[in-house]
């Protein structure tokens, strides 16, 4: 039986669909690597994203604000926050300025886990970008900024 050998074609860098496919593939690879590193911490990627956003501001966010920032409906966020609260990473508090609103506050244990999350994300990103030189990374950062000028600077 003859084996059919397919040679990979070089990507057409002028085809935006191929570029988008390539970018999506890298994003999937990064997400898989991050998920693998989050697993020992007992967190899903959704829980990690929520925990990360809870820690970003000076004030604890309201649940409705966090759902909006994550781009999910509040009911979906409730499930994520339930798991974070059960793990002792966040606690719900009534907002003293609006007693119908719920604030999400990081616990001491949540702060410790947050540091582990940062390390897990950093290692996954280091692995992905390891083949790039410092100049390559700078060029890539500039290109990504041009594609999404509204993205916050890191």
GROMACS .gro file of C-alpha atoms in nm, residues 6-154:
model
  149
    6UNK     CA    1   0.130   1.548   0.255
    7UNK     CA    2   0.376   1.826   0.261
    8UNK     CA    3   0.276   2.119   0.471
    9UNK     CA    4   0.240   2.425   0.261
   10UNK     CA    5   0.401   2.741   0.377
   11UNK     CA    6   0.138   2.977   0.515
   12UNK     CA    7   0.019   3.254   0.286
   13UNK     CA    8   0.101   3.557   0.500
   14UNK     CA    9  -0.117   3.777   0.282
   15UNK     CA   10  -0.427   3.564   0.349
   16UNK     CA   11  -0.597   3.708   0.661
   17UNK     CA   12  -0.792   3.385   0.714
   18UNK     CA   13  -0.470   3.183   0.739
   19UNK     CA   14  -0.322   3.440   0.975
   20UNK     CA   15  -0.636   3.427   1.191
   21UNK     CA   16  -0.624   3.045   1.193
   22UNK     CA   17  -0.261   3.054   1.295
   23UNK     CA   18  -0.334   3.302   1.575
   24UNK     CA   19  -0.628   3.092   1.698
   25UNK     CA   20  -0.405   2.786   1.705
   26UNK     CA   21  -0.151   2.968   1.922
   27UNK     CA   22  -0.424   3.088   2.155
   28UNK     CA   23  -0.556   2.732   2.195
   29UNK     CA   24  -0.203   2.610   2.264
   30UNK     CA   25  -0.152   2.879   2.528
   31UNK     CA   26  -0.489   2.805   2.691
   32UNK     CA   27  -0.411   2.431   2.705
   33UNK     CA   28  -0.073   2.500   2.863
   34UNK     CA   29  -0.227   2.736   3.118
   35UNK     CA   30  -0.504   2.487   3.199
   36UNK     CA   31  -0.243   2.216   3.261
   37UNK     CA   32  -0.057   2.443   3.499
   38UNK     CA   33  -0.377   2.552   3.674
   39UNK     CA   34  -0.492   2.196   3.738
   40UNK     CA   35  -0.265   2.143   4.042
   41UNK     CA   36  -0.417   2.457   4.193
   42UNK     CA   37  -0.763   2.306   4.152
   43UNK     CA   38  -0.893   2.583   3.928
   44UNK     CA   39  -1.058   2.588   3.591
   45UNK     CA   40  -0.960   2.855   3.336
   46UNK     CA   41  -1.292   3.034   3.401
   47UNK     CA   42  -1.224   3.043   3.775
   48UNK     CA   43  -0.871   3.167   3.710
   49UNK     CA   44  -0.995   3.451   3.489
   50UNK     CA   45  -1.253   3.556   3.748
   51UNK     CA   46  -1.000   3.542   4.031
   52UNK     CA   47  -0.752   3.743   3.827
   53UNK     CA   48  -1.009   4.015   3.755
   54UNK     CA   49  -1.123   4.027   4.118
   55UNK     CA   50  -0.766   4.110   4.220
   56UNK     CA   51  -0.705   4.383   3.962
   57UNK     CA   52  -0.892   4.680   4.103
   58UNK     CA   53  -0.839   4.885   4.414
   59UNK     CA   54  -1.196   4.813   4.523
   60UNK     CA   55  -1.365   4.473   4.527
   61UNK     CA   56  -1.587   4.444   4.218
   62UNK     CA   57  -1.960   4.392   4.224
   63UNK     CA   58  -2.072   4.060   4.081
   64UNK     CA   59  -2.258   4.237   3.799
   65UNK     CA   60  -1.945   4.434   3.706
   66UNK     CA   61  -1.733   4.120   3.704
   67UNK     CA   62  -1.982   3.935   3.484
   68UNK     CA   63  -1.973   4.226   3.241
   69UNK     CA   64  -1.593   4.237   3.238
   70UNK     CA   65  -1.581   3.861   3.174
   71UNK     CA   66  -1.845   3.886   2.902
   72UNK     CA   67  -2.074   3.631   3.067
   73UNK     CA   68  -2.423   3.640   3.211
   74UNK     CA   69  -2.450   3.687   3.588
   75UNK     CA   70  -2.597   3.336   3.634
   76UNK     CA   71  -2.283   3.182   3.484
   77UNK     CA   72  -2.068   3.395   3.712
   78UNK     CA   73  -2.263   3.272   4.014
   79UNK     CA   74  -2.146   2.917   3.941
   80UNK     CA   75  -1.784   3.032   3.910
   81UNK     CA   76  -1.801   3.241   4.228
   82UNK     CA   77  -1.970   2.957   4.418
   83UNK     CA   78  -1.668   2.737   4.340
   84UNK     CA   79  -1.419   3.011   4.435
   85UNK     CA   80  -1.603   3.076   4.759
   86UNK     CA   81  -1.624   2.704   4.840
   87UNK     CA   82  -1.247   2.683   4.787
   88UNK     CA   83  -1.200   2.971   5.034
   89UNK     CA   84  -1.052   3.205   4.772
   90UNK     CA   85  -1.317   3.479   4.769
   91UNK     CA   86  -1.602   3.589   4.990
   92UNK     CA   87  -1.923   3.769   4.906
   93UNK     CA   88  -2.008   4.087   5.095
   94UNK     CA   89  -2.306   4.316   5.076
   95UNK     CA   90  -2.207   4.648   4.918
   96UNK     CA   91  -2.260   4.912   5.191
   97UNK     CA   92  -2.337   5.172   4.921
   98UNK     CA   93  -2.608   4.956   4.762
   99UNK     CA   94  -2.738   4.678   4.984
  100UNK     CA   95  -2.881   4.491   4.681
  101UNK     CA   96  -2.534   4.457   4.526
  102UNK     CA   97  -2.276   4.191   4.616
  103UNK     CA   98  -1.904   4.266   4.632
  104UNK     CA   99  -1.638   4.003   4.577
  105UNK     CA  100  -1.341   4.023   4.809
  106UNK     CA  101  -1.026   3.815   4.784
  107UNK     CA  102  -0.940   3.615   5.096
  108UNK     CA  103  -0.587   3.567   5.228
  109UNK     CA  104  -0.592   3.218   5.078
  110UNK     CA  105  -0.710   3.369   4.749
  111UNK     CA  106  -0.416   3.610   4.752
  112UNK     CA  107  -0.176   3.320   4.798
  113UNK     CA  108  -0.337   3.126   4.513
  114UNK     CA  109  -0.331   3.439   4.296
  115UNK     CA  110   0.047   3.441   4.320
  116UNK     CA  111   0.056   3.077   4.208
  117UNK     CA  112  -0.173   3.167   3.918
  118UNK     CA  113   0.058   3.440   3.805
  119UNK     CA  114   0.349   3.198   3.807
  120UNK     CA  115   0.151   2.935   3.613
  121UNK     CA  116   0.050   3.187   3.348
  122UNK     CA  117   0.405   3.322   3.326
  123UNK     CA  118   0.554   2.975   3.274
  124UNK     CA  119   0.297   2.888   3.006
  125UNK     CA  120   0.371   3.215   2.825
  126UNK     CA  121   0.747   3.163   2.857
  127UNK     CA  122   0.713   2.822   2.694
  128UNK     CA  123   0.509   2.963   2.407
  129UNK     CA  124   0.742   3.256   2.339
  130UNK     CA  125   1.071   3.075   2.409
  131UNK     CA  126   1.164   3.053   2.037
  132UNK     CA  127   1.146   3.433   2.004
  133UNK     CA  128   1.432   3.667   2.072
  134UNK     CA  129   1.380   3.984   2.275
  135UNK     CA  130   1.360   4.182   1.950
  136UNK     CA  131   1.105   3.936   1.808
  137UNK     CA  132   0.893   3.975   2.121
  138UNK     CA  133   0.910   4.352   2.098
  139UNK     CA  134   0.804   4.337   1.733
  140UNK     CA  135   0.519   4.100   1.814
  141UNK     CA  136   0.399   4.322   2.099
  142UNK     CA  137   0.399   4.621   1.865
  143UNK     CA  138   0.202   4.431   1.602
  144UNK     CA  139  -0.054   4.307   1.854
  145UNK     CA  140  -0.095   4.661   1.987
  146UNK     CA  141  -0.157   4.787   1.634
  147UNK     CA  142  -0.425   4.521   1.588
  148UNK     CA  143  -0.591   4.601   1.923
  149UNK     CA  144  -0.502   4.956   2.028
  150UNK     CA  145  -0.769   4.945   2.301
  151UNK     CA  146  -0.595   4.658   2.482
  152UNK     CA  147  -0.452   4.761   2.818
  153UNK     CA  148  -0.076   4.784   2.835
  154UNK     CA  149   0.081   4.510   3.043
   0.00000   0.00000   0.00000
